[in-house]
């Protein structure tokens, strides 16, 4: 297998606006509901980090209205689109596993369907970093795996685009988040076709 992160980067670069065209309805219907649940206890004006922001719709557009938002994505093409769609928000091209922030920088972290593009063996360390970057009594909203699978799909969304995923099951994600000091606030199965993912909200207590 080629470098997984390069597959993800090139895949989202190639998809460009086709990613939004495919997911626009489902994202604009579901994401605001999840964001409302996540943001309800986070004071306005707080710093929010999104890992895997894609083109900024709808999360950056929604969150940046009332929060200090930073969106990270591995795809330069998606970041360029995000800067066009949400001019007042801040975006950076980066590998989420290589980020470095001071302790207690953020009041919330969002990672919707993005951690599962990271090789599985790197995900526990990423979760530990998220715990470190968060302030006390702050939250993570993530969509992670419901079952265990690692692999690629050819012709994903458009012909010629290959995409990589790597995820474990929901019980293991709960264990990983809990082991670094998160309290699990909510989990929910999110169906997608014949399979699905796990929505997880976790709180850093200390």
Coordinates of C-alpha atoms in Angstrom, one line a residue:
X1 CA 0.0 0.0 0.0
X2 CA 1.2 3.5 -0.8
X3 CA 1.6 6.0 2.0
X4 CA -1.9 6.3 3.5
X5 CA -1.7 10.0 4.2
X6 CA -0.6 10.7 0.7
X7 CA -3.6 8.7 -0.5
X8 CA -5.9 10.8 1.6
X9 CA -4.3 14.1 0.5
X10 CA -4.3 13.2 -3.2
X11 CA -7.9 11.9 -2.9
X12 CA -9.4 15.0 -1.4
X13 CA -7.3 17.2 -3.8
X14 CA -8.7 15.3 -6.7
X15 CA -12.3 15.4 -5.4
X16 CA -12.2 19.2 -5.0
X17 CA -15.8 20.5 -5.3
X18 CA -17.1 17.0 -6.0
X19 CA -16.9 16.2 -2.3
X20 CA -19.3 19.0 -1.4
X21 CA -21.6 18.1 -4.3
X22 CA -21.9 14.5 -3.1
X23 CA -22.4 15.2 0.7
X24 CA -24.0 18.6 0.8
X25 CA -27.5 17.4 1.7
X26 CA -26.5 14.9 4.4
X27 CA -24.0 17.3 5.9
X28 CA -26.3 20.3 6.1
X29 CA -29.1 18.1 7.5
X30 CA -27.1 16.2 10.2
X31 CA -24.1 18.3 11.2
X32 CA -26.1 21.3 12.7
X33 CA -27.9 18.9 15.0
X34 CA -24.6 17.4 16.2
X35 CA -23.0 20.8 16.5
X36 CA -25.8 22.1 18.7
X37 CA -25.4 19.2 21.1
X38 CA -21.7 19.7 21.2
X39 CA -21.7 23.5 21.6
X40 CA -24.5 24.0 24.1
X41 CA -22.1 24.1 27.1
X42 CA -19.2 25.8 25.4
X43 CA -19.1 29.6 26.0
X44 CA -19.3 31.8 22.9
X45 CA -16.0 33.3 21.9
X46 CA -14.0 30.2 23.0
X47 CA -11.4 28.6 20.8
X48 CA -12.6 25.6 18.7
X49 CA -10.3 23.3 16.7
X50 CA -11.6 21.2 13.8
X51 CA -9.5 18.3 12.6
X52 CA -10.3 17.5 9.0
X53 CA -12.3 20.6 8.0
X54 CA -12.5 19.9 4.3
X55 CA -14.1 22.8 2.4
X56 CA -15.5 24.5 5.5
X57 CA -19.1 23.6 4.9
X58 CA -21.1 23.4 7.1
X59 CA -18.9 23.2 10.3
X60 CA -16.6 26.2 9.9
X61 CA -19.4 28.3 8.5
X62 CA -21.5 27.5 11.5
X63 CA -19.0 27.6 14.3
X64 CA -17.0 30.6 13.2
X65 CA -20.0 32.9 13.6
X66 CA -19.7 32.7 17.4
X67 CA -16.3 31.1 18.2
X68 CA -12.6 31.5 17.5
X69 CA -12.3 28.7 14.9
X70 CA -9.3 27.0 13.5
X71 CA -9.7 24.4 10.8
X72 CA -7.0 21.9 9.8
X73 CA -7.0 19.7 6.7
X74 CA -4.3 17.6 5.0
X75 CA -5.6 18.7 1.5
X76 CA -4.4 22.1 0.1
X77 CA -7.3 22.0 -2.3
X78 CA -9.9 21.6 0.4
X79 CA -8.3 24.4 2.5
X80 CA -8.3 26.7 -0.5
X81 CA -12.1 26.0 -0.9
X82 CA -12.6 26.6 2.8
X83 CA -10.9 29.9 2.7
X84 CA -13.2 30.9 -0.1
X85 CA -16.4 29.7 1.6
X86 CA -15.6 31.1 5.0
X87 CA -13.5 34.1 4.6
X88 CA -13.6 35.1 8.3
X89 CA -12.3 31.8 9.7
X90 CA -8.7 30.6 10.0
X91 CA -7.5 27.5 8.1
X92 CA -4.2 25.7 7.9
X93 CA -2.9 22.8 5.8
X94 CA -1.5 20.2 8.2
X95 CA -1.3 16.5 9.2
X96 CA -3.4 16.3 12.3
X97 CA -0.9 13.8 13.9
X98 CA 1.9 16.3 13.6
X99 CA 0.2 19.3 15.2
X100 CA 1.6 20.9 18.3
X101 CA -0.4 23.3 20.6
X102 CA 0.2 24.5 24.1
X103 CA -1.7 22.7 26.9
X104 CA -5.3 23.9 27.4
X105 CA -5.5 25.9 24.1
X106 CA -9.0 24.9 23.1
X107 CA -12.5 24.7 24.6
X108 CA -13.7 22.2 22.0
X109 CA -12.3 19.9 19.3
X110 CA -14.3 18.6 16.3
X111 CA -13.3 15.6 14.2
X112 CA -16.1 14.4 12.0
X113 CA -15.1 11.3 9.9
X114 CA -11.5 12.6 9.9
X115 CA -9.7 10.5 12.5
X116 CA -10.6 7.4 10.5
X117 CA -8.4 8.6 7.7
X118 CA -5.4 8.3 10.1
X119 CA -3.5 5.0 10.3
X120 CA -5.0 3.1 13.3
X121 CA -1.8 2.8 15.2
X122 CA -1.4 6.6 15.3
X123 CA -4.9 7.3 16.6
X124 CA -4.4 6.6 20.4
X125 CA -1.6 9.2 20.5
X126 CA -3.8 11.7 18.6
X127 CA -6.5 11.2 21.2
X128 CA -4.0 11.8 24.0
X129 CA -2.9 15.0 22.2
X130 CA -6.5 16.2 21.9
X131 CA -6.9 15.7 25.7
X132 CA -3.8 17.8 26.3
X133 CA -4.9 20.6 23.9
X134 CA -8.3 20.9 25.6
X135 CA -9.0 23.1 28.7
X136 CA -10.6 21.6 31.7
X137 CA -14.4 20.9 31.3
X138 CA -14.1 21.0 27.5
X139 CA -15.4 18.7 24.9
X140 CA -14.6 16.6 21.8
X141 CA -17.1 15.8 19.1
X142 CA -16.0 13.0 16.9
X143 CA -17.3 10.5 14.3
X144 CA -15.2 7.4 14.5
X145 CA -15.6 3.8 13.5
X146 CA -18.4 1.4 14.6
X147 CA -16.5 -1.7 13.3
X148 CA -12.9 -2.6 12.6
X149 CA -11.6 -2.1 9.1
X150 CA -8.5 -0.8 7.3
X151 CA -8.3 -0.5 3.5
X152 CA -8.8 1.6 0.4
X153 CA -11.6 2.1 -2.1
X154 CA -11.0 2.9 -5.7
X155 CA -13.3 5.3 -7.7
X156 CA -14.6 6.8 -4.5
X157 CA -17.3 9.4 -5.3
X158 CA -15.7 10.1 -8.7
X159 CA -13.8 7.8 -11.1
X160 CA -10.1 7.7 -10.5
X161 CA -10.2 8.7 -6.9
X162 CA -8.7 6.3 -4.3
X163 CA -9.4 6.8 -0.6
X164 CA -8.0 5.2 2.6
X165 CA -9.7 4.5 5.9
X166 CA -8.5 2.9 9.1
X167 CA -10.8 2.4 12.2
X168 CA -11.6 0.1 15.0
X169 CA -14.9 -0.6 16.8
X170 CA -16.8 1.7 19.0
X171 CA -15.9 -0.1 22.2
X172 CA -12.2 0.3 21.5
X173 CA -12.6 4.0 20.8
X174 CA -14.5 4.5 24.1
X175 CA -11.7 2.7 25.9
X176 CA -9.0 4.9 24.2
X177 CA -10.8 8.1 25.0
X178 CA -11.5 7.0 28.6
X179 CA -7.9 5.8 29.2
X180 CA -6.5 9.3 28.7
X181 CA -9.0 11.0 31.0
X182 CA -12.1 11.7 29.0
X183 CA -15.6 11.0 30.3
X184 CA -17.9 9.7 27.6
X185 CA -21.0 11.9 27.5
X186 CA -22.8 10.4 24.5
X187 CA -22.4 7.7 21.9
X188 CA -24.7 7.1 19.0
X189 CA -24.7 4.9 15.9
X190 CA -24.9 6.8 12.7
X191 CA -26.0 4.6 9.8
X192 CA -24.6 4.9 6.4
X193 CA -25.9 2.5 3.8
X194 CA -25.5 -1.1 5.1
X195 CA -22.8 0.0 7.7
X196 CA -22.3 3.1 9.8
X197 CA -20.1 5.0 12.2
X198 CA -20.1 6.1 15.9
X199 CA -20.8 9.6 17.1
X200 CA -18.9 10.3 20.3
X201 CA -19.0 13.3 22.6
X202 CA -16.4 13.2 25.4
X203 CA -15.6 15.7 28.2
X204 CA -12.2 16.5 29.7
X205 CA -12.8 16.8 33.4
X206 CA -9.3 17.6 34.4

